[in-house]
Amino acid sequence: QQQHRPARAKTDCQIQSLNAREPTRKFDSEAGTTEFWERDLEEFECAGVAAVRNNIQPQGLLLPHYNNAPQLIYIVQGRGLLGLVIPGCAETFETPQSERRTRGEQSREAESHGGDRHQKVRQFQQGDVLALPAGFTLWLYNNGQENLVTVALLDTANPINQLDLEFRHFFLAGNPHPKGLSGSRYEEEIKSRSEQHLQSGNFIDGYDPDLIAKVFNVDRELVTRLEGREDQRGQIIRAERFDVLSPEFEQEQPYRPGRERPRPNGLEQTICTMRLRENLGRPSRADVYNPRGGRVSTLNSNKLPILNWLQLSAERGVLYQASLYLRLIYGNRNAVMAPYWNTNAHSIIYIIRGNGRFQVVGDAGNSVFDGEVKEGQMIIVPQNFAIVKKAGDQGLEYIAFKTNDQAMTNPLAGRLSAIRAMPEEVLMNSYQISRQDARRLKYNREEATVFAGRRSTGHST
Amino acid sequence: QQQHRPARAKTDCQIQSLNAREPTRKFDSEAGTTEFWERDLEEFECAGVAAVRNNIQPQGLLLPHYNNAPQLIYIVQGRGLLGLVIPGCAETFETPQSERRTRGEQSREAESHGGDRHQKVRQFQQGDVLALPAGFTLWLYNNGQENLVTVALLDTANPINQLDLEFRHFFLAGNPHPKGLSGSRYEEEIKSRSEQHLQSGNFIDGYDPDLIAKVFNVDRELVTRLEGREDQRGQIIRAERFDVLSPEFEQEQPYRPGRERPRPNGLEQTICTMRLRENLGRPSRADVYNPRGGRVSTLNSNKLPILNWLQLSAERGVLYQASLYLRLIYGNRNAVMAPYWNTNAHSIIYIIRGNGRFQVVGDAGNSVFDGEVKEGQMIIVPQNFAIVKKAGDQGLEYIAFKTNDQAMTNPLAGRLSAIRAMPEEVLMNSYQISRQDARRLKYNREEATVFAGRRSTGHST
Amino acid sequence: QQQHRPARAKTDCQIQSLNAREPTRKFDSEAGTTEFWERDLEEFECAGVAAVRNNIQPQGLLLPHYNNAPQLIYIVQGRGLLGLVIPGCAETFETPQSERRTRGEQSREAESHGGDRHQKVRQFQQGDVLALPAGFTLWLYNNGQENLVTVALLDTANPINQLDLEFRHFFLAGNPHPKGLSGSRYEEEIKSRSEQHLQSGNFIDGYDPDLIAKVFNVDRELVTRLEGREDQRGQIIRAERFDVLSPEFEQEQPYRPGRERPRPNGLEQTICTMRLRENLGRPSRADVYNPRGGRVSTLNSNKLPILNWLQLSAERGVLYQASLYLRLIYGNRNAVMAPYWNTNAHSIIYIIRGNGRFQVVGDAGNSVFDGEVKEGQMIIVPQNFAIVKKAGDQGLEYIAFKTNDQAMTNPLAGRLSAIRAMPEEVLMNSYQISRQDARRLKYNREEATVFAGRRSTGHST
C-alpha cells in the first residue's frame, strides 16, 4: 500500500530554526472565536499547511462552508454535531411525518415531504479526530454544555487542492467577514474586497439576486436574506432552536480488521457512508504504552480508510510527568520520547495540555529548536528532521498531524531503533568504541519509544 | 477509486477576474489553420493547461508529432482518421498481398511483406471526445466532405509531463514552422531558432544526415526529404491519395458496465487496444435530461478507462433557449444550469454553439465573471469557484474539459444541492429565516441540475 | 499499472544545450572519496535529481546515514555489503551464542542476548543495481579486494521527498564534514555552519549530550564518542575488524514471473524482506540482443517491485565496437542504437566504460548535444528529447537511470519504430516521397533497437 504515493507541492524548506507558535490572528463572532496561525511562516510554507483553532460556545453554529484543502480536526474539548454534505449522496435522515404533526406544523411542504429530510449528521466528542475532504460543504454545532474547542490542520499542499498553496474558504451563508473584525493578512484582503464591493463574503452574494431568485424559484425578499449583507454575527452564530435529527450517541465501534477497507463498489457504499471519525483520547486506544512513561495512539489509513484519500494521518501522545517523590529524590525524571525522525511526512504538533521540552535537529546536525513548549502552541517538524520530546512537570499531551496517510517514524534509540538494528561492528567502527560500549548503546534501553525518565543501571526493564 | 490521486503542479491562482477568450495566434498551413489560445494568461497558468483549435480542410493531414502533455480533443465538426502510434504494439492492420498486386505494385518490399502493414487506425466524427496520452506519435486526417474542426485541451500540469509547464510539440516530419507564418510567442521563438539554424523544426533535421542515413539504412537523397527544409506546407498538408486501410465506420458500441475496466494483463490487452474515443454528441447519450431545460453528458474514467491514466474528464452540455412563445409572453425564459462548483478539478469550458450568460464567483464571494459567452470562446473556471450558466436566445452548447478523471460537481440549488442536503435548522439559523422559507429554499426547485427557465408557482414539476 | 502515476515536482526545463558532465566536487575521507555532480546545472534542475560517485577502498565503511531522496546505486566495480535499516522490521540475523563464546567474549550482554543480533545484511557485486528508499538508515562496506566504485542517482523531485529539491543527507555517526575538505556549495555551506557551531555534522551532535546520555541510558563519555567532534576520518572510514554475519553469497535468483509482485499483506512480508537488488551486468540477462550490435538490459517495477514505490527504473546498454577488420575495410562501423525518445521519464545516463558519440535533439528539432562521451561522464536527456547513441572504438557501456518505474521508449527507426507503425500513405505525404521510398524507410532496417554498424544492401538481416 506504500506504492502509489501522490506528490505534494514542492516548497522551499531551508529551515534554519523553528519556533513553537501560537495563533496570531483572531476573529470574534457572535458565538465564538476563530484563530489562525500566521500563514507566511517559513515552516508552514515548507510543510504546505495552514492551521485554525475554533472556540465555539454552547449552541454555537459554525456556518456552512467549504475549503480548498482537506483537513484533520482534533476535538480538544467539548462535543458537537458535524454536517458534511457529500454531493450525490441521499438524504437519509428524516423526521417522520407524524412527529412533525404533533409539533403542530402543517405546511404544504411538510405534508408532501413528511417532515425534514437531510443527509447524515454525525456526532463527535473530545479526543476525536475528524477527517474531512476538500470541496464539500460542512458545518459544526456545539450541542454540549461547555465550549467546543477544535484545532484543524488544513493541508493546502495536498494533491486534491489544484489551486495554489493559499488556504481558501467559501461560505454558503452569513457574513463571515463583517466590518470591525480584525484578521489575517489574507482575511483582511478579503474584507477590504468585501467592503469595496459592499459584499457579505458569502458566495451567494456574488451573484445577481434575480438569477438567484430564479434558480431557487423564490422571491427577492428571501434572496436578500441569503445574501446576508446585514448579518453582523460573523462565522459562528448562536442557534438556540436546533433540534436536528440524530441517533443516540454511542461509543465508537472498536476497530475490526478485515471490515475496514471496503472495496469501492460505487458511491453509495464508499463515500456516502464513509467513517470520518476516530477517537484517540481513550487510554485504552493506545498503540504504544509504558506505564511509567506514557502512551501513543496512532491513526492511519489502515484504521480510517478515508485518510488514504486525504493522504494524512495523526498521532496522539501523552508523556507522564514524574511523581513528586521521584522529582524530589532524583531531580527531573519526567518521561522522554525516543529521538526519531519521520521518514515520509512532515509532522505538525499541537500541544493539547501540559508542557515539555522539545529538541529538533536538521540536516548536517544543526539544532533548529531547543526549548519549552506549552498548551496551545504548535510546532512543525519537517520530514527527516529528528526530534526529542520530554515531558514537563505538568506532563505533556500532544496531537501530531502528519502529511502522509502511512506516516512512518524511525527511532534512534530504544528497542525499535536504527542503532539496535545495526551490527555491532558498524557501531564499533563508526563511533570508535569497544564492543562493550556498542552493546550498551544497543541494549541499555529496552523500552520501545516512550521512555520512563529514570536512569536504570542495566539493560533489563 | 478516489484514493490514489496524483498531484498536479502547483501554480499561482490569485484570480481576480476571468474572461471568455478567443485564440490569439493563428498559423496558416497548406490545408488548414491552427489557432492557439494565449499561454501566459493568468487563468491558463492557474489551471496549468494550453488549448489549440485546428481547422483541417478535406484531405488535410496534420503531420505526425507528439506532445509533452496528454490531451482531450473534442470534434466540433466533421469526421476523420486518427493514427496513434503506441510503442511496442503490433502492426495489426494489413493490406492483403493480392489486393496490392491488383493495384499493379510489385516492388520487392510488397512481395516480401504482403502489402502495407501498420498499427490500428481509428475513425472519429463530430461529437466525439478523443483521449490521447503524452509522448506518443499521432496524426489526424480529414477524410470527410466538410472541414474538420477540433478543439484540444493540453494538460501541461499533468503528472505525466515531467518537463515544465510549457506546452511542447515534437514533429516527426515536414517543416511545421516555415518562414512567413505568424504565431505565438513560443512559436515565434521556435521559428527564430529554426531560422538561425536553418532548420525545419522537425526533429529528424536536428541530427547529422549521415547518421540518419545509416540508421534507416537509406541513401542521403531520401534523408534530405526527411529533413523537410524545403517544405513550405506547414503543419497541415494536403494528402490527396490517402487510401489507408480502415474498417467500415460503425456507431460506437454503447457502454456496457463490467466490460470497461479490464484488469491490466500486459501491454497487448491494455494499451494497444485501449478505447480512446467516446461520442458525447448524441442526445440519447445524456446523463442528465430535462425536456424543457436541456441535457448534460459526462465522460469520466468509469466510462473511458484511459482517462484514469490521463487524469482528465469531460462534460458536454446543451441548454435550450425558450420557445418564441414563452419569450414573447414572459420575457427571457431560457434554461439555466444550477449554480455549482467543481470540488476536485478545474473546468475549461469551450462554447461549441450558441450563446449565453455565465456568472462566476470566487472565494470570499467576489464576482470574477459576469458576462456573455458565445461560440468559439473558452473560459476557465478554477476549482471550487462557483458558476451559473444561462442559455441565450440561440441556446447554448458547450464542452467542459476537467482536470480530474472523476471530476465531481456540487450544485447549490435543485434536487441534488448542498442546500437541500442540510437540515432545516441549519438554514433557518444561518440565513435567519422561518421554517417555511427554509422549506421553500430546499424544495421549490425539484429539478436536478438543468432548470427550465419558467418560474413555477410551487415545488412540483 | 500505468494508471496511478504520482507527480514529480515541476521544474524549469528551458534546455538549449546539454553537456556530458564529470563530478566537480570531491571529498577525501580516510578510506575513500566522494564526488558530487554540480547541483545547480540546468539539466539536473530540470530532471530534479542529484548524483554522487563513491570510491571506497577495501575495508572502507560508508558511515550510517539517510537521505531525503530515494536512490538507485549502480555498482561500477567491486563488491560489498549493504545495511538498510527498515523501521519496525525484526533483527533477523544473529550470531549463535556458542560461537561468540568460542571467540572468548563473555560480557553480560552477550550472555543474555546470545551474540549480536541485527537486521538483514545484503551482499552486492559489480553490475548490481541497488534500489534504496528515502529516509531509511543505510551503510555500505567494501569486503572485497579491489576498490568499490558506485554511482548513485538521487531523485530529489520524487513524490516521497516532501522537502524541497535540495538533496540532503543526515549522518548518524562520525564527522562527515571535517575541516580542510573541499566540497560543493551546499557542502561548504554545511561545513561553515558546522564550523560556526563547532559541530560534527552528525545529527546526534545536534542534541544536548545529557539528553542523549539519558535516552540511551549510557554515560557522558560514551556520548562524547557518539558526537564525533574529534573524528577526522570523513564519511568513509577504515574498518579493519568487520566480521558481520552474512550468508554465503549466491548468484541472484533469476526472475520468475508470477512470484514477483506480492500482494501487500503487512510489513513483514513486503517491506522487511523486499528485494532491493538486481544484477544488470551479466550478458545472459539481456532483454535486447544483437550479436553484431550489442545488448540492452532493462529493470523496471515488474522485475523489481520496490521500484514501483521509488518510481524509478534503469537500463544498462552495451554497444559493440566494430572488429578491426571491419574498421579497416569499411571505415567506422561501430554499433548504433536507434534514435528514440523517452515517452514518460527523464533519462540520466552514466558512461561505465568505453566511449561513443551521442546526438540529442529537443523540441522544434534543435540539436542540444552532439559530441563525444566517455567513461565517467554523465548526461541527462530530458523527457521527450530524442537521442542517438553510437559506440566509439572502445565500445560503449552505460547505465541509464529513469524517473519512472515503467519508463517507456519510442524508437524512430527499426523494427519497433514509430515510422514502421504508420501507414505508407502517411509517410508518402508527410515526406513527399514515393511508395518505394516509404517502404525503404519502414523496412530497410529490420533490427529492433540495437543496430550493427554495417550498411546492408537490403532489408533482410
mmCIF file of C-alpha atoms in Angstrom, chain A residues 181-421:
data_model
loop_
_atom_site.group_PDB
_atom_site.id
_atom_site.type_symbol
_atom_site.label_atom_id
_atom_site.label_comp_id
_atom_site.label_asym_id
_atom_site.label_seq_id
_atom_site.Cartn_x
_atom_site.Cartn_y
_atom_site.Cartn_z
ATOM 1 C CA LEU A 181 -13.254 42.422 12.891
ATOM 2 C CA SER A 182 -9.502 42.006 12.823
ATOM 3 C CA GLY A 183 -7.959 39.132 10.913
ATOM 4 C CA SER A 184 -5.028 37.797 8.994
ATOM 5 C CA ARG A 185 -3.460 39.488 6.011
ATOM 6 C CA TYR A 186 -5.485 37.269 3.696
ATOM 7 C CA GLU A 187 -8.630 37.758 5.719
ATOM 8 C CA GLU A 188 -8.068 41.474 5.714
ATOM 9 C CA GLU A 189 -7.601 41.497 1.980
ATOM 10 C CA ILE A 190 -10.866 39.648 1.622
ATOM 11 C CA LYS A 191 -12.532 42.050 3.998
ATOM 12 C CA SER A 192 -11.315 45.069 2.083
ATOM 13 C CA ARG A 193 -12.528 43.413 -1.092
ATOM 14 C CA SER A 194 -15.890 42.829 0.555
ATOM 15 C CA GLU A 195 -16.112 46.391 1.764
ATOM 16 C CA GLN A 196 -15.271 47.822 -1.612
ATOM 17 C CA HIS A 197 -17.982 45.799 -3.220
ATOM 18 C CA LEU A 198 -20.285 46.015 -0.235
ATOM 19 C CA GLN A 199 -20.463 42.268 -0.269
ATOM 20 C CA SER A 200 -21.020 39.905 2.581
ATOM 21 C CA GLY A 201 -18.297 37.396 1.722
ATOM 22 C CA ASN A 202 -20.731 34.528 1.346
ATOM 23 C CA PHE A 203 -20.693 33.419 -2.224
ATOM 24 C CA ILE A 204 -24.411 33.689 -2.921
ATOM 25 C CA ASP A 205 -23.944 37.419 -2.594
ATOM 26 C CA GLY A 206 -21.579 37.300 -5.563
ATOM 27 C CA TYR A 207 -24.457 36.512 -7.918
ATOM 28 C CA ASP A 208 -27.137 38.629 -9.483
ATOM 29 C CA PRO A 209 -30.052 38.432 -6.989
ATOM 30 C CA ASP A 210 -32.589 38.000 -9.795
ATOM 31 C CA LEU A 211 -30.713 34.959 -11.007
ATOM 32 C CA ILE A 212 -30.616 33.512 -7.508
ATOM 33 C CA ALA A 213 -34.357 34.126 -7.137
ATOM 34 C CA LYS A 214 -34.925 32.342 -10.390
ATOM 35 C CA VAL A 215 -32.601 29.473 -9.590
ATOM 36 C CA PHE A 216 -34.195 28.748 -6.221
ATOM 37 C CA ASN A 217 -37.604 29.735 -7.522
ATOM 38 C CA VAL A 218 -38.180 32.022 -4.533
ATOM 39 C CA ASP A 219 -38.958 35.705 -4.202
ATOM 40 C CA ARG A 220 -36.468 38.558 -3.932
ATOM 41 C CA GLU A 221 -37.049 39.152 -0.235
ATOM 42 C CA LEU A 222 -35.802 35.700 0.614
ATOM 43 C CA VAL A 223 -32.766 36.252 -1.631
ATOM 44 C CA THR A 224 -31.865 39.297 0.446
ATOM 45 C CA ARG A 225 -31.722 37.023 3.470
ATOM 46 C CA LEU A 226 -29.451 34.600 1.602
ATOM 47 C CA GLU A 227 -27.058 37.418 0.689
ATOM 48 C CA GLY A 228 -26.632 38.174 4.357
ATOM 49 C CA ARG A 229 -25.281 41.717 3.909
ATOM 50 C CA GLU A 230 -26.872 42.987 7.106
ATOM 51 C CA ASP A 231 -25.739 39.990 9.083
ATOM 52 C CA GLN A 232 -23.305 41.050 11.832
ATOM 53 C CA ARG A 233 -22.905 37.680 13.533
ATOM 54 C CA GLY A 234 -19.653 36.521 11.870
ATOM 55 C CA GLN A 235 -18.718 32.914 11.118
ATOM 56 C CA ILE A 236 -20.008 31.378 14.342
ATOM 57 C CA ILE A 237 -23.610 32.218 15.169
ATOM 58 C CA ARG A 238 -25.925 31.385 18.048
ATOM 59 C CA ALA A 239 -28.607 28.846 17.078
ATOM 60 C CA GLU A 240 -30.897 28.323 20.029
ATOM 61 C CA ARG A 241 -33.512 26.171 18.386
ATOM 62 C CA PHE A 242 -31.561 23.363 16.800
ATOM 63 C CA ASP A 243 -33.394 20.076 17.163
ATOM 64 C CA VAL A 244 -31.601 18.313 14.326
ATOM 65 C CA LEU A 245 -32.372 14.651 13.999
ATOM 66 C CA SER A 246 -29.545 12.441 15.199
ATOM 67 C CA PRO A 247 -29.381 8.922 16.630
ATOM 68 C CA GLU A 248 -28.388 8.366 20.219
ATOM 69 C CA PHE A 249 -24.686 8.926 20.621
ATOM 70 C CA GLU A 250 -22.878 5.668 21.050
ATOM 71 C CA GLN A 251 -19.300 4.932 21.808
ATOM 72 C CA GLU A 252 -17.410 4.477 18.608
ATOM 73 C CA GLN A 253 -17.195 0.960 17.268
ATOM 74 C CA PRO A 254 -13.832 -0.559 18.012
ATOM 75 C CA TYR A 255 -11.611 -1.157 15.035
ATOM 76 C CA ARG A 256 -12.257 -4.563 13.491
ATOM 77 C CA PRO A 257 -9.662 -5.646 10.984
ATOM 78 C CA GLY A 258 -10.997 -7.110 7.776
ATOM 79 C CA ARG A 259 -14.035 -4.866 7.809
ATOM 80 C CA GLU A 260 -12.296 -1.568 7.377
ATOM 81 C CA ARG A 261 -11.062 -1.438 3.821
ATOM 82 C CA PRO A 262 -14.195 -1.883 1.764
ATOM 83 C CA ARG A 263 -13.664 -2.438 -1.904
ATOM 84 C CA PRO A 264 -15.030 0.521 -3.879
ATOM 85 C CA ASN A 265 -18.392 -0.681 -5.159
ATOM 86 C CA GLY A 266 -19.849 2.708 -6.063
ATOM 87 C CA LEU A 267 -20.603 5.933 -4.344
ATOM 88 C CA GLU A 268 -23.336 4.624 -2.079
ATOM 89 C CA GLN A 269 -21.114 2.219 -0.245
ATOM 90 C CA THR A 270 -17.911 4.160 -0.160
ATOM 91 C CA ILE A 271 -18.180 7.894 0.100
ATOM 92 C CA CYS A 272 -21.674 8.354 1.457
ATOM 93 C CA THR A 273 -21.260 6.098 4.451
ATOM 94 C CA MET A 274 -17.544 6.522 4.946
ATOM 95 C CA ARG A 275 -16.336 6.756 8.519
ATOM 96 C CA LEU A 276 -14.875 10.213 9.182
ATOM 97 C CA ARG A 277 -14.068 9.984 12.851
ATOM 98 C CA GLU A 278 -11.953 8.102 15.334
ATOM 99 C CA ASN A 279 -11.331 8.715 18.987
ATOM 100 C CA LEU A 280 -7.691 8.972 20.017
ATOM 101 C CA GLY A 281 -8.406 10.188 23.526
ATOM 102 C CA ARG A 282 -9.188 6.998 25.376
ATOM 103 C CA PRO A 283 -6.174 5.469 27.134
ATOM 104 C CA SER A 284 -7.344 2.001 26.106
ATOM 105 C CA ARG A 285 -6.852 3.040 22.483
ATOM 106 C CA ALA A 286 -3.055 3.287 22.899
ATOM 107 C CA ASP A 287 -0.760 1.595 20.407
ATOM 108 C CA VAL A 288 2.375 2.135 22.483
ATOM 109 C CA TYR A 289 2.141 2.059 26.270
ATOM 110 C CA ASN A 290 4.695 2.282 29.036
ATOM 111 C CA PRO A 291 3.035 2.646 32.454
ATOM 112 C CA ARG A 292 5.970 4.667 33.746
ATOM 113 C CA GLY A 293 6.433 6.741 30.598
ATOM 114 C CA GLY A 294 3.245 7.390 28.703
ATOM 115 C CA ARG A 295 1.299 6.258 25.677
ATOM 116 C CA VAL A 296 0.945 6.922 21.967
ATOM 117 C CA SER A 297 -2.123 6.338 19.768
ATOM 118 C CA THR A 298 -1.694 6.428 16.014
ATOM 119 C CA LEU A 299 -4.330 6.840 13.343
ATOM 120 C CA ASN A 300 -3.509 5.974 9.753
ATOM 121 C CA SER A 301 -5.375 4.856 6.665
ATOM 122 C CA ASN A 302 -5.395 1.226 7.787
ATOM 123 C CA LYS A 303 -7.634 2.265 10.654
ATOM 124 C CA LEU A 304 -9.587 5.068 8.979
ATOM 125 C CA PRO A 305 -9.699 4.437 5.220
ATOM 126 C CA ILE A 306 -10.705 7.971 4.270
ATOM 127 C CA LEU A 307 -7.189 9.003 5.293
ATOM 128 C CA ASN A 308 -5.915 7.215 2.208
ATOM 129 C CA TRP A 309 -7.911 9.676 0.145
ATOM 130 C CA LEU A 310 -6.765 12.622 2.241
ATOM 131 C CA GLN A 311 -3.125 11.468 2.437
ATOM 132 C CA LEU A 312 -2.996 12.475 6.088
ATOM 133 C CA SER A 313 -2.594 10.698 9.394
ATOM 134 C CA ALA A 314 -2.351 11.590 13.087
ATOM 135 C CA GLU A 315 -0.743 10.559 16.331
ATOM 136 C CA ARG A 316 -1.730 11.475 19.868
ATOM 137 C CA GLY A 317 0.834 11.170 22.628
ATOM 138 C CA VAL A 318 0.775 11.513 26.390
ATOM 139 C CA LEU A 319 4.080 11.736 28.242
ATOM 140 C CA TYR A 320 3.814 11.474 32.023
ATOM 141 C CA GLN A 321 5.480 13.758 34.479
ATOM 142 C CA ALA A 322 7.466 12.023 37.199
ATOM 143 C CA SER A 323 5.815 11.547 40.578
ATOM 144 C CA LEU A 324 6.588 14.183 43.160
ATOM 145 C CA TYR A 325 8.604 11.579 45.056
ATOM 146 C CA LEU A 326 10.858 10.869 42.089
ATOM 147 C CA ARG A 327 11.283 14.533 41.369
ATOM 148 C CA LEU A 328 12.266 15.278 44.965
ATOM 149 C CA ILE A 329 14.697 12.416 45.217
ATOM 150 C CA TYR A 330 16.249 12.301 41.774
ATOM 151 C CA GLY A 331 15.555 15.720 40.295
ATOM 152 C CA ASN A 332 13.896 15.791 36.909
ATOM 153 C CA ARG A 333 12.680 12.318 35.963
ATOM 154 C CA ASN A 334 9.867 13.128 33.542
ATOM 155 C CA ALA A 335 9.178 10.839 30.598
ATOM 156 C CA VAL A 336 11.057 11.136 27.303
ATOM 157 C CA MET A 337 10.097 10.040 23.844
ATOM 158 C CA ALA A 338 12.927 8.456 21.892
ATOM 159 C CA PRO A 339 14.607 10.710 19.329
ATOM 160 C CA TYR A 340 13.096 9.853 15.967
ATOM 161 C CA TRP A 341 12.562 11.240 12.505
ATOM 162 C CA ASN A 342 9.571 10.976 10.180
ATOM 163 C CA THR A 343 10.785 9.085 7.134
ATOM 164 C CA ASN A 344 7.947 10.097 4.812
ATOM 165 C CA ALA A 345 5.941 13.004 6.252
ATOM 166 C CA HIS A 346 6.016 16.385 7.855
ATOM 167 C CA SER A 347 4.718 16.415 11.425
ATOM 168 C CA ILE A 348 2.631 19.305 12.751
ATOM 169 C CA ILE A 349 2.450 19.051 16.522
ATOM 170 C CA TYR A 350 -0.120 20.862 18.676
ATOM 171 C CA ILE A 351 0.244 20.808 22.451
ATOM 172 C CA ILE A 352 -3.136 19.870 23.904
ATOM 173 C CA ARG A 353 -2.244 20.085 27.564
ATOM 174 C CA GLY A 354 0.748 20.445 29.852
ATOM 175 C CA ASN A 355 4.264 21.427 28.914
ATOM 176 C CA GLY A 356 7.592 19.972 27.925
ATOM 177 C CA ARG A 357 10.872 20.475 26.163
ATOM 178 C CA PHE A 358 11.490 19.654 22.519
ATOM 179 C CA GLN A 359 14.797 19.439 20.709
ATOM 180 C CA VAL A 360 14.838 19.283 16.908
ATOM 181 C CA VAL A 361 17.905 18.682 14.732
ATOM 182 C CA GLY A 362 18.076 19.260 10.970
ATOM 183 C CA ASP A 363 20.395 18.067 8.254
ATOM 184 C CA ALA A 364 24.102 18.353 8.933
ATOM 185 C CA GLY A 365 23.339 18.002 12.623
ATOM 186 C CA ASN A 366 22.384 21.612 13.279
ATOM 187 C CA SER A 367 19.995 22.245 16.134
ATOM 188 C CA VAL A 368 16.914 24.093 14.834
ATOM 189 C CA PHE A 369 14.874 24.108 18.030
ATOM 190 C CA ASP A 370 15.647 23.589 21.698
ATOM 191 C CA GLY A 371 13.068 24.999 24.022
ATOM 192 C CA GLU A 372 9.916 24.827 26.053
ATOM 193 C CA VAL A 373 6.559 24.062 24.533
ATOM 194 C CA LYS A 374 3.232 24.506 26.259
ATOM 195 C CA GLU A 375 -0.515 24.150 25.895
ATOM 196 C CA GLY A 376 -1.918 25.882 22.838
ATOM 197 C CA GLN A 377 1.344 26.031 20.866
ATOM 198 C CA MET A 378 2.062 24.439 17.526
ATOM 199 C CA ILE A 379 5.426 23.367 16.156
ATOM 200 C CA ILE A 380 6.173 21.967 12.707
ATOM 201 C CA VAL A 381 8.870 19.329 12.347
ATOM 202 C CA PRO A 382 9.824 18.846 8.676
ATOM 203 C CA GLN A 383 10.317 15.416 7.124
ATOM 204 C CA ASN A 384 13.601 13.743 8.136
ATOM 205 C CA PHE A 385 14.324 16.239 10.910
ATOM 206 C CA ALA A 386 14.929 14.440 14.209
ATOM 207 C CA ILE A 387 13.040 15.346 17.384
ATOM 208 C CA VAL A 388 13.212 14.505 21.088
ATOM 209 C CA LYS A 389 10.171 15.186 23.281
ATOM 210 C CA LYS A 390 10.426 15.426 27.028
ATOM 211 C CA ALA A 391 7.507 15.946 29.385
ATOM 212 C CA GLY A 392 7.493 18.917 31.760
ATOM 213 C CA ASP A 393 6.277 18.930 35.332
ATOM 214 C CA GLN A 394 2.643 19.048 34.254
ATOM 215 C CA GLY A 395 3.069 16.159 31.833
ATOM 216 C CA LEU A 396 2.591 16.623 28.097
ATOM 217 C CA GLU A 397 -0.272 15.781 25.754
ATOM 218 C CA TYR A 398 0.019 16.469 22.050
ATOM 219 C CA ILE A 399 -1.664 15.714 18.763
ATOM 220 C CA ALA A 400 0.605 15.386 15.718
ATOM 221 C CA PHE A 401 -0.879 15.733 12.242
ATOM 222 C CA LYS A 402 1.195 14.075 9.515
ATOM 223 C CA THR A 403 1.240 14.696 5.782
ATOM 224 C CA ASN A 404 1.159 11.045 4.739
ATOM 225 C CA ASP A 405 -1.563 8.506 5.322
ATOM 226 C CA GLN A 406 1.024 5.930 6.366
ATOM 227 C CA ALA A 407 3.470 8.147 8.185
ATOM 228 C CA MET A 408 6.428 6.174 9.442
ATOM 229 C CA THR A 409 8.871 7.139 12.176
ATOM 230 C CA ASN A 410 12.358 5.866 12.766
ATOM 231 C CA PRO A 411 13.584 5.993 16.368
ATOM 232 C CA LEU A 412 17.286 6.433 17.068
ATOM 233 C CA ALA A 413 17.297 4.766 20.483
ATOM 234 C CA GLY A 414 15.252 2.054 22.153
ATOM 235 C CA ARG A 415 14.018 -1.359 21.202
ATOM 236 C CA LEU A 416 12.846 -0.343 17.695
ATOM 237 C CA SER A 417 15.793 1.867 16.885
ATOM 238 C CA ALA A 418 18.174 2.232 13.989
ATOM 239 C CA ILE A 419 21.101 1.804 16.369
ATOM 240 C CA ARG A 420 19.830 -1.542 17.595
ATOM 241 C CA ALA A 421 19.193 -2.801 14.084
#
